[in-house]
XYZ file of C-alpha atoms in Angstrom:
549
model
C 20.537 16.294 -25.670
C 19.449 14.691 -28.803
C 19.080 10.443 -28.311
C 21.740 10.352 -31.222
C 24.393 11.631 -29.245
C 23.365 9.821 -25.826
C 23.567 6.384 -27.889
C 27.450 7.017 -28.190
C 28.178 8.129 -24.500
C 26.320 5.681 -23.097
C 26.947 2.525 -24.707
C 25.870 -0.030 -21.953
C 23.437 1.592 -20.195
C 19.842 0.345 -20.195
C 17.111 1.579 -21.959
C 13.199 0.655 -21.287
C 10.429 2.823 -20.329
C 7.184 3.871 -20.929
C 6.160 6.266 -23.732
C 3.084 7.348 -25.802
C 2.868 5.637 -29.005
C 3.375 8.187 -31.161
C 6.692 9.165 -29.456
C 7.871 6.301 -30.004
C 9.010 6.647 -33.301
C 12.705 6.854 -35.048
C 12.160 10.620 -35.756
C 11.117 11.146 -31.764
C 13.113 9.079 -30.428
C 16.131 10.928 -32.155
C 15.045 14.179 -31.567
C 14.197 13.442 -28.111
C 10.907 15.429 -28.359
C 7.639 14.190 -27.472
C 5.132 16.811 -28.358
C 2.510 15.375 -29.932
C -0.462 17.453 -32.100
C -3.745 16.850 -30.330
C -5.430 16.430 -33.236
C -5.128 15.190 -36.792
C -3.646 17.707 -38.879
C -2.412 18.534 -42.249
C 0.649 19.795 -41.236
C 2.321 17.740 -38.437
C 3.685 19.906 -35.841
C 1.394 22.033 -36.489
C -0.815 21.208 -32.730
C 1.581 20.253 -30.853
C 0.324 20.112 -27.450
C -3.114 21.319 -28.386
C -1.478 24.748 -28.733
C -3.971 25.188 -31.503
C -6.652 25.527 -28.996
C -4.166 26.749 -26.264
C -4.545 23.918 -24.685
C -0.936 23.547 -24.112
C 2.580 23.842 -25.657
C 5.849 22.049 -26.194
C 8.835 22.982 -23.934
C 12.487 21.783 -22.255
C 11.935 19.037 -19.779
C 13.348 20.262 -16.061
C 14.967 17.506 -14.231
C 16.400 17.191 -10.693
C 20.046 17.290 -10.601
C 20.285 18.117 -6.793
C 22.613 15.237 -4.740
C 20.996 12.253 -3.650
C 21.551 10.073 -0.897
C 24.573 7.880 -0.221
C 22.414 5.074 -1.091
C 23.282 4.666 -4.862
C 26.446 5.039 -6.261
C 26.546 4.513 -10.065
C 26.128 7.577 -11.187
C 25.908 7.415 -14.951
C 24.779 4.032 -15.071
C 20.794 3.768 -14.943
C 18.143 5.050 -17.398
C 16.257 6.554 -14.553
C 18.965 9.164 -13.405
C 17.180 12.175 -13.699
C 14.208 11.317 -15.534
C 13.649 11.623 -18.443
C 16.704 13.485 -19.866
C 17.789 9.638 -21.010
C 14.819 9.534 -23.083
C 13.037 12.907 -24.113
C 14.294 16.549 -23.296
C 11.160 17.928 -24.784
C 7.625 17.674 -23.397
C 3.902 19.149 -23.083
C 3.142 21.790 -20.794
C -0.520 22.028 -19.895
C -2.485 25.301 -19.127
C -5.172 25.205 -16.806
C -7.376 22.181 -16.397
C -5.789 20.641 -19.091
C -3.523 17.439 -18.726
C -1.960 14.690 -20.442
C 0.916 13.697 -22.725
C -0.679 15.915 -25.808
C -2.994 18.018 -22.937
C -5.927 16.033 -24.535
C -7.063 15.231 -21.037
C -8.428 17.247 -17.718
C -6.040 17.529 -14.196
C -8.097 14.825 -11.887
C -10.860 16.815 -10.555
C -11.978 17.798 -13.655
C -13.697 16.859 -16.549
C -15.926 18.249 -19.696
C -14.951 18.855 -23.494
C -12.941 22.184 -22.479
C -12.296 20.869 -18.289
C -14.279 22.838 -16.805
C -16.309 21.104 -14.600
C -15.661 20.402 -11.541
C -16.376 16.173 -10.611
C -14.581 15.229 -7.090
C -15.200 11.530 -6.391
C -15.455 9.614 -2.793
C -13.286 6.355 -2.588
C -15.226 4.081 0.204
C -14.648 0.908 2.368
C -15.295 -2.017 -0.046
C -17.177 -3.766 2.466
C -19.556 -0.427 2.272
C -20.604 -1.041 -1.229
C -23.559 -2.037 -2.557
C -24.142 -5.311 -4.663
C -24.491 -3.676 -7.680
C -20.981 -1.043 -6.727
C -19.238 -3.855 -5.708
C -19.635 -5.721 -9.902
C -19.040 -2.676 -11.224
C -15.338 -2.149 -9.618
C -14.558 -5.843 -9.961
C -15.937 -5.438 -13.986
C -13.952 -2.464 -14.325
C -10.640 -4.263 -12.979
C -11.414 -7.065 -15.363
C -11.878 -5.326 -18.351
C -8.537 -3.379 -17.503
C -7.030 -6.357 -17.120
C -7.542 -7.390 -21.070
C -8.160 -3.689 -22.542
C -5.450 -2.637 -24.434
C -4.095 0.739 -23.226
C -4.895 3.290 -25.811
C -2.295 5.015 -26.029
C 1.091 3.891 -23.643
C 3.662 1.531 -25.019
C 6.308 -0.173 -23.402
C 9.486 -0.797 -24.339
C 11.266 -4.533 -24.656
C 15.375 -3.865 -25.171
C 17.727 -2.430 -23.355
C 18.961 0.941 -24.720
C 22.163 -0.555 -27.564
C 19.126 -2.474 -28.670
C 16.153 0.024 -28.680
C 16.148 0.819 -32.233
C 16.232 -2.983 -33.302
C 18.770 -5.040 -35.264
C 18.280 -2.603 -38.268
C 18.183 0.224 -36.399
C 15.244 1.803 -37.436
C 12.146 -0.686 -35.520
C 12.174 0.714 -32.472
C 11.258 -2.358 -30.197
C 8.043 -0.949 -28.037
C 5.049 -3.579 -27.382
C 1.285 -2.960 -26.389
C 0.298 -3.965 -23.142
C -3.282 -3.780 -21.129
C -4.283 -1.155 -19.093
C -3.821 -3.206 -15.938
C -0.667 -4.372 -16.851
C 0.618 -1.164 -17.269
C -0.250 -0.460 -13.545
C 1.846 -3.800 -12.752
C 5.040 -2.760 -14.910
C 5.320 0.632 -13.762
C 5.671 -0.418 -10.035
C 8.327 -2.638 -11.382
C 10.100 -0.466 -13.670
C 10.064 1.993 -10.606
C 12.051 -0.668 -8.003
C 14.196 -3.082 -10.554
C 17.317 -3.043 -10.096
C 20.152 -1.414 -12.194
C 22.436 -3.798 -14.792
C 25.675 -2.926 -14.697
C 26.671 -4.794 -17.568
C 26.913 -8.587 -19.381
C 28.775 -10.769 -16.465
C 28.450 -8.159 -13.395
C 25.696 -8.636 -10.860
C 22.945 -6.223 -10.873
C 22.645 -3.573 -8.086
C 19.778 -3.741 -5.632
C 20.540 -0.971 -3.480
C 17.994 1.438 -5.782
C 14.553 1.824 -5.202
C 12.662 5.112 -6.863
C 9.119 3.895 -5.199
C 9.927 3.185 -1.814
C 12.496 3.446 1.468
C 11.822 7.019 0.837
C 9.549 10.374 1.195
C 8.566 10.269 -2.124
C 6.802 6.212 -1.349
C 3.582 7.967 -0.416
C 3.643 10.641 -3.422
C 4.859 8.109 -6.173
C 2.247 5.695 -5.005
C -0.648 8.167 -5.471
C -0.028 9.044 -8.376
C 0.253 5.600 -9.516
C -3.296 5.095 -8.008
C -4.449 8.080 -10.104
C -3.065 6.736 -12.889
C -4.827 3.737 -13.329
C -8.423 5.611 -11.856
C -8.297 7.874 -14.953
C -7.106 5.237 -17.394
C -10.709 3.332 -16.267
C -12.794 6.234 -15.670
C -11.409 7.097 -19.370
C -12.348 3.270 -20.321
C -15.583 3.470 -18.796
C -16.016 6.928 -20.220
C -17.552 7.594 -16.584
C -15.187 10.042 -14.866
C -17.628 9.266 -11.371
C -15.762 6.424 -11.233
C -13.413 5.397 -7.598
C -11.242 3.181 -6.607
C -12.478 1.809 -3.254
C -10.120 0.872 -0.406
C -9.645 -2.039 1.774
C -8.989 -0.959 5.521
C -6.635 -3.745 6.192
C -6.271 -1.909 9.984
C -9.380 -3.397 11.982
C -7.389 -5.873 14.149
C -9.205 -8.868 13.392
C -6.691 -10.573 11.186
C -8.195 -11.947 8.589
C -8.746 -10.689 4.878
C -12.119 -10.077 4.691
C -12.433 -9.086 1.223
C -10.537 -12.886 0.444
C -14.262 -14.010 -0.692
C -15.176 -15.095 -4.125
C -17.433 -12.618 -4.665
C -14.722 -10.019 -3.634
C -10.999 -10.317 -4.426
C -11.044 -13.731 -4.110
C -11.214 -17.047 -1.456
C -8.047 -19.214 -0.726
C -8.645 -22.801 -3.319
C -9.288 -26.114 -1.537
C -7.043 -27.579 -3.403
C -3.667 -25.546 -3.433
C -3.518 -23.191 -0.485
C -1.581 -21.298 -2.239
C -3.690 -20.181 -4.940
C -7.146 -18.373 -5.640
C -10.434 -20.155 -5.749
C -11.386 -21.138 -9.047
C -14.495 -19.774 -8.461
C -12.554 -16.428 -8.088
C -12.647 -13.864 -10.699
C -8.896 -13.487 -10.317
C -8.379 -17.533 -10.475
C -7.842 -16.745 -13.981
C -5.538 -13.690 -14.136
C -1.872 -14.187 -15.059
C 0.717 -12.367 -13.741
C 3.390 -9.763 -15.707
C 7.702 -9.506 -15.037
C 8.606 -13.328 -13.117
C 12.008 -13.621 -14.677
C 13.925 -12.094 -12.123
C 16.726 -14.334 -13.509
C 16.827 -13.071 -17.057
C 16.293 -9.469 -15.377
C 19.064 -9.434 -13.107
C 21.384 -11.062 -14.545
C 21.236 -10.941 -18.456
C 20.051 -7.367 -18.265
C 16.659 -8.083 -19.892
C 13.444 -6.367 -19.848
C 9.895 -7.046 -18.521
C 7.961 -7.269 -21.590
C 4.077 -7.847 -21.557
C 4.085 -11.365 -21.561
C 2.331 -13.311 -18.525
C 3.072 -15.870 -16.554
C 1.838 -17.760 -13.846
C -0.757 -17.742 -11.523
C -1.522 -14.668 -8.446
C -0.471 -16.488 -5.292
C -2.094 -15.710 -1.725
C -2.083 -17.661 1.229
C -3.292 -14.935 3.875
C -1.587 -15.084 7.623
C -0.172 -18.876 5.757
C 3.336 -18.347 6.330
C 3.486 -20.577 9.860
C 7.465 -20.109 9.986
C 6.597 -16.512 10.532
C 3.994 -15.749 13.304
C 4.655 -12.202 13.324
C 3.385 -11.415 9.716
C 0.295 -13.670 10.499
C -1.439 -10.849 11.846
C -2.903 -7.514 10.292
C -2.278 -3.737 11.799
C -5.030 -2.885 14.622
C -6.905 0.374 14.742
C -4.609 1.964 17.521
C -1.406 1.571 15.249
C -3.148 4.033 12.989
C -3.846 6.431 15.264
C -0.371 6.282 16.726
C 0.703 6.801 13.237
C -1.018 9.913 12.392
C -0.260 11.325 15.514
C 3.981 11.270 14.354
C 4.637 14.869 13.696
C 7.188 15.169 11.519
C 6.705 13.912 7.941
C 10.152 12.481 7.449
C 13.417 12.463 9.002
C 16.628 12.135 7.725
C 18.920 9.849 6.711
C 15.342 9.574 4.324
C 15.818 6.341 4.552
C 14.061 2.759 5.651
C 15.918 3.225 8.851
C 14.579 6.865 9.646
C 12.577 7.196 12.730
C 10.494 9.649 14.129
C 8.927 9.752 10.428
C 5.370 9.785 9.637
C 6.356 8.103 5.709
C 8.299 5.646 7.330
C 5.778 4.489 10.183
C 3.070 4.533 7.293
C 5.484 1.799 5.391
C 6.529 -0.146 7.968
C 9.833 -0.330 6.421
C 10.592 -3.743 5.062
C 12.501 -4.666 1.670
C 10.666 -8.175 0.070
C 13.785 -10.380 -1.111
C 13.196 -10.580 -5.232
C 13.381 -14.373 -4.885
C 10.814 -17.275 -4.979
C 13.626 -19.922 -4.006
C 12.969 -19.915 -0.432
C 9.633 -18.176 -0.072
C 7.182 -15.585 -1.507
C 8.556 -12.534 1.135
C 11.544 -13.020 2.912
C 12.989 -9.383 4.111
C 16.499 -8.885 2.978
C 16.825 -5.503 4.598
C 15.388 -5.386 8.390
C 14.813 -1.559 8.870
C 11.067 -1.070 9.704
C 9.460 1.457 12.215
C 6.959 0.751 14.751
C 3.584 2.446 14.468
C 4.004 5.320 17.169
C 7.518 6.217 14.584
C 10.103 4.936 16.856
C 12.718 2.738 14.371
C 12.562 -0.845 15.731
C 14.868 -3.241 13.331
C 12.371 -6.271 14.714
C 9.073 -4.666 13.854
C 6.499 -5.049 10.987
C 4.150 -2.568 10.833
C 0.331 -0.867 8.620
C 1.397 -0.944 4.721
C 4.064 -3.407 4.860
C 2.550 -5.569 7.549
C -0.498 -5.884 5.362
C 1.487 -6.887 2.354
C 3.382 -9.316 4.257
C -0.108 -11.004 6.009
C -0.964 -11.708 1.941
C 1.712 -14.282 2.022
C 1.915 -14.426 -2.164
C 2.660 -12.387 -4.781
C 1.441 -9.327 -3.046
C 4.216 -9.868 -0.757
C 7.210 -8.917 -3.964
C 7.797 -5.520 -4.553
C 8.825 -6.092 -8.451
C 5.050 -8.334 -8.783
C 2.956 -6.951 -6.120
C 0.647 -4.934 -8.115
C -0.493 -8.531 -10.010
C -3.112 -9.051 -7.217
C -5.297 -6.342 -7.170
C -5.723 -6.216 -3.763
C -2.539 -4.054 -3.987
C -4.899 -1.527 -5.428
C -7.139 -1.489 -2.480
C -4.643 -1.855 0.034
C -2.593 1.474 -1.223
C -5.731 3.552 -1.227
C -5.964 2.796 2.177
C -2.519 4.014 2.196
C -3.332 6.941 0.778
C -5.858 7.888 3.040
C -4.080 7.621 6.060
C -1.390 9.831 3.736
C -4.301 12.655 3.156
C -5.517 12.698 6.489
C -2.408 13.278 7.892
C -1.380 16.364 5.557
C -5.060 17.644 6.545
C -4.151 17.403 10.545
C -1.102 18.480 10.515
C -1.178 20.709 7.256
C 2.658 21.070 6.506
C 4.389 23.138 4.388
C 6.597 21.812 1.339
C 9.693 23.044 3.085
C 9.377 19.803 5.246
C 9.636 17.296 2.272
C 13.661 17.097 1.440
C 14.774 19.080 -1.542
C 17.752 17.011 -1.713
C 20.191 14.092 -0.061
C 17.187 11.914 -0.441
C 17.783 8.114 -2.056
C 17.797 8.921 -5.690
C 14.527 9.778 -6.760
C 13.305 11.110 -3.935
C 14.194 14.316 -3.267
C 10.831 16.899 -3.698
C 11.464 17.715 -7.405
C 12.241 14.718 -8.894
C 10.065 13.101 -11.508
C 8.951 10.457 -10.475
C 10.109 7.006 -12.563
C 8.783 6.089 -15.046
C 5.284 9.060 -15.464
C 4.478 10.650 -18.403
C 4.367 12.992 -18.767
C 6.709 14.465 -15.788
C 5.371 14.786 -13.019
C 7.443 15.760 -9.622
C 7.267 14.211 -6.022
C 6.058 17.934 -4.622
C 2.883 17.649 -7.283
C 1.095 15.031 -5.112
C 2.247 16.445 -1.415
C -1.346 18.461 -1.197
C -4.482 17.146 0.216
C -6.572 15.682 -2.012
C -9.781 16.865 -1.924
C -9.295 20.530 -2.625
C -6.393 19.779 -5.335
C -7.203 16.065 -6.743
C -10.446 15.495 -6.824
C -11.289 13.043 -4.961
C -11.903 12.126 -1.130
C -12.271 9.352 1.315
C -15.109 8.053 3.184
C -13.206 6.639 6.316
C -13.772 6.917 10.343
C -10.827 7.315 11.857
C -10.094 5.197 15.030
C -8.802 7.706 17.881
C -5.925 6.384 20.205
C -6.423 4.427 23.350
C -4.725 5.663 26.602
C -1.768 4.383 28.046
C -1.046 3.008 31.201
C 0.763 5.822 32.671
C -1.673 7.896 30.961
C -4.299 6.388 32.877
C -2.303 6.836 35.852
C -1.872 10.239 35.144
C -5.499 11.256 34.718
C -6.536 9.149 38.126
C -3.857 11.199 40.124
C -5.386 14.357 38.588
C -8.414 13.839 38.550
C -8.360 12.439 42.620
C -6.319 15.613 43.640
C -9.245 18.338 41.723
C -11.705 15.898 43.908
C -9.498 16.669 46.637
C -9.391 20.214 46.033
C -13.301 20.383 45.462
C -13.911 18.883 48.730
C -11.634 20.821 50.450
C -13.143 24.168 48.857
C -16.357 22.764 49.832
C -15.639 22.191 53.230
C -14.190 25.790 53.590
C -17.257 27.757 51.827
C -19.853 25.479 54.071
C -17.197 26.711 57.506
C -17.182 30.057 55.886
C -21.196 30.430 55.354
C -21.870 29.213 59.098
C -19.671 31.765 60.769
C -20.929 34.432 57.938
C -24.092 33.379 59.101
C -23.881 33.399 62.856
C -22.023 37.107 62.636
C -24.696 38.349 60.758
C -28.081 37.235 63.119
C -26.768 38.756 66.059
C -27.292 42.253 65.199
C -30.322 41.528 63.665
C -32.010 39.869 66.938
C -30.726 43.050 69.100
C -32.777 45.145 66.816
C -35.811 43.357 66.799
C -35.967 43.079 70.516
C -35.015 46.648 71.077
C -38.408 47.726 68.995
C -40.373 45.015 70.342
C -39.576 46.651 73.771
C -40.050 50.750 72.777
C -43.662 49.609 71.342
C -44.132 47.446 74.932
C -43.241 50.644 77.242
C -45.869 52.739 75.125
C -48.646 50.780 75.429
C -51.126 51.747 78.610
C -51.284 49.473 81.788
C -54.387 48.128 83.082
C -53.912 50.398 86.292
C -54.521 53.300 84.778
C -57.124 55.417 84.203
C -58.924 55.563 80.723
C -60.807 58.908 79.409
């Protein structure tokens, strides 16, 4: 459907998103086609795609229109519905290795001039880093941080306004690399405007309290390690991980040299011998979001805030996940379980979350839970438990504790690797077939084929349910802590394991009772024998009495 005709039918619906530059143009934007050439040309059209090279070509964007979950119900009235019809209804396909929105760019895995060579990557502890690893990464977040992104733009109106006041500026804006990481994340969970005067609904979330928060969230994370392996023009490059699961309850990569120490003068804040002391953070006005239906642009704002295991009025989120709570969680069988939802239990997804929802206020706190559904880490649902991902988020006390501003501190990145690993090694025990992941009924968004808001270029939920090493590219360097016996597991073993003594014993005793009688039956005989001989050889021999010739 052609963006001139959607403008009339859907007067007061929202428009912003992310796009490549040169989509976002009056003539693409009307057409709804974004097929870029690859390279310059003489004619435009003329390589779309790369399909010069056949690199690619341009086709008819598929979207999910399968039901989703009760969970939403305003049909009609969000941007995001079945992404990204709203937008673009044209798109790149890729062949082969090749990737990106103009398939100018190699599937991860792979790199080279024509993608043919093979380059998997190992993400690794942090703390496991060398000196010299450790600057690089924190370099390489820096310089995303205040890079322009080459070539994503985001928008700044809603979608009455998109074209500006004359109608032909389309109103996009530049923002950083890094940035972009932080705006997708909240582009993914804002809520929907329903119009001047009406309050915004919450209830929608396309990134988590669902299957697809594991597979949204690595692709985000793949994202951003190609947009600095592409900065760095080093495609060796990983994102490391911070196991936030070793039960000692403390953030030991809060250190100046690392993510960052807590200040001596506000708690609340980052050491100003910190790196990070000096990074600002993208989307605050939740105000002029919610309620005047405006967009997060790429202008900053205050601060990152992080007063790890700080928040006193709340003991239980002053502790991090132990070791055993991730091997209870990989041991959950089934990867979700329906309703789909925060409240599922039994679910591997949801045990790996921890279920929470962060309130999307700073009035009364940095992360007050407006929605208790969590699940414990052996997968039962327990309404009064914190648990792994969102536990660890939580502990952070900050702006890493706000689902629309989370991504600001870059722990976030380090934290969801750590996700993601857990996420891998779990498809590579249990190995599970697609079938399992819901094709529909899901909250909106994630059911398996949906593309996932806001990617470009689309790119579904079922894409990133694979394990990563043979089908990514990359890996993880992590020992896995193995689960610690129960009580009545204990018990269990001690009653077995006295009754096969028992039973030796008792088999002992028999064979030794056995062999004697065996033993006693059998000499008898013998003895008889002997003597028998002894006495035939006696008889035959002469006696002294008589007479020798």
């Amino acid at each position: 459907m052609q963006l001139s005709v959607l403008l009339l039918i859907t007067l007061f619906r929202e428009i912003s998103a992310q796009f490549p530059r040169q989509c976002t143009t009056v003539d693409a934007l009307t057409r709804g086609e974004c097929c870029p050439d690859l390279s310059p040309v003489v004619i435009p059209g003329s390589d779309r795609c790369g399909s010069a090279l056949g690199r690619g070509q341009c086709v008819h964007v598929t979207a999910d229109s399968r039901p989703h979950g009760p969970q939403y119900m305003h049909d009609g009235r969000d941007d995001r519905e079945q992404w990204p019809l709203r937008f673009f209804n044209r798109t790149c396909q890729c062949n082969g290795n090749f990737s990106g929105y103009n398939c100018g760019s190699c599937r991860p895995g792979w790199s080279g001039p024509a993608c043919n060579q093979w380059t998997p990557i190992v993400r690794k502890n942090l703390l496991d880093l060398n000196t010299a690893e450790k600057n690089r990464f924190l370099r390489a977040l820096q310089q995303a941080k205040t890079t322009t992104h080459p070539d994503i733009v985001i928008a700044t109106r809603r979608r009455e306004e998109i074209m500006g006041p004359d109608s032909n500026t389309p109103q996009f804006e530049n923002v950083t690399i890094y940035n972009y990481f932080v705006w997708s994340h909240y582009y993914s969970v804002r809520k929907t405007f329903l119009g001047p005067g009406q309050l915004s609904f919450g209830g929608i979330d396309f990134s988590h309290e669902g299957p697809a928060f594991l597979t949204w969230h690595r692709y985000h994370l793949l994202q951003l390690e190609r947009d600095i392996q592409d900065m760095l023009q080093d495609p060796s490059f990983a994102l490391p991980y911070w196991n936030f699961a070793t039960g000692r309850n403390t953030c030991d990569i809060c250190t100046d040299d690392l993510m960052g120490a807590r200040s001596n003068f506000d708690t609340s804040l980052l050491s100003p011998n910190s790196l990070f002391s000096q990074w600002r953070v993208l989307c605050e006005d939740l105000e002029g979001y919610d309620t005047l239906g405006t967009i997060c642009n790429s202008t900053e704002g205050g601060p990152i805030r992080r007063n790890p295991a700080g928040n006193v009025a709340r003991p239980m989120v002053q502790r991090l996940p132990e070791p055993q709570d991730v091997a209870l969680c990989l041991e959950v069988g089934l990867f979700d379980t329906p309703p789909f939802y925060s409240n599922s239990t039994d679910s591997f997804r949801n045990t790996v979350e921890g279920k929470y929802r962060f309130d999307k206020r700073e009035d009364t706190g940095w992360n007050l839970p407006n929605s208790p559904r969590y699940s414990d880490p052996s997968g039962k649902y327990d309404p009064a438990v914190r648990s792994l991902h969102n536990l660890a988020h939580l502990f952070l006390n900050g702006t890493g504790g706000q689902t629309h501003l989370s991504p600001n501190d870059p722990i976030f990145v380090l934290l969801h690797t750590f996700t993601d690993a857990l996420f891998d090694e779990w498809l590579r025990r249990h190995n599970p077939d697609i079938s399992i992941f819901p094709l529909e009924n899901a909250p909106i968004g994630h059911n398996r084929r949906y593309n996932m808001v806001p990617f470009w270029p689309p790119v579904t939920n079922n894409e990133m349910f694979v394990t990563a090493p043979e089908n990514l590219g990359y890996s993880y360097e992590v020992q896995w802590p193995t689960r610690a016996l129960q009580v009545t597991e204990i018990i269990t073993i001690a009653i077995v394991t006295a009754l096969i003594i028992v039973a030796i014993i008792f088999a002992g005793a028999t064979c030794i009772v056995h062999a004697r009688r065996n033993k006693d039956e059998l000499h008898q005989p013998l003895l008889t024998d002997q003597y028998q001989t002894y006495s035939d050889e006696y008889d035959s021999l002469p006696t002294p009495s008589q007479s020798m010739v």
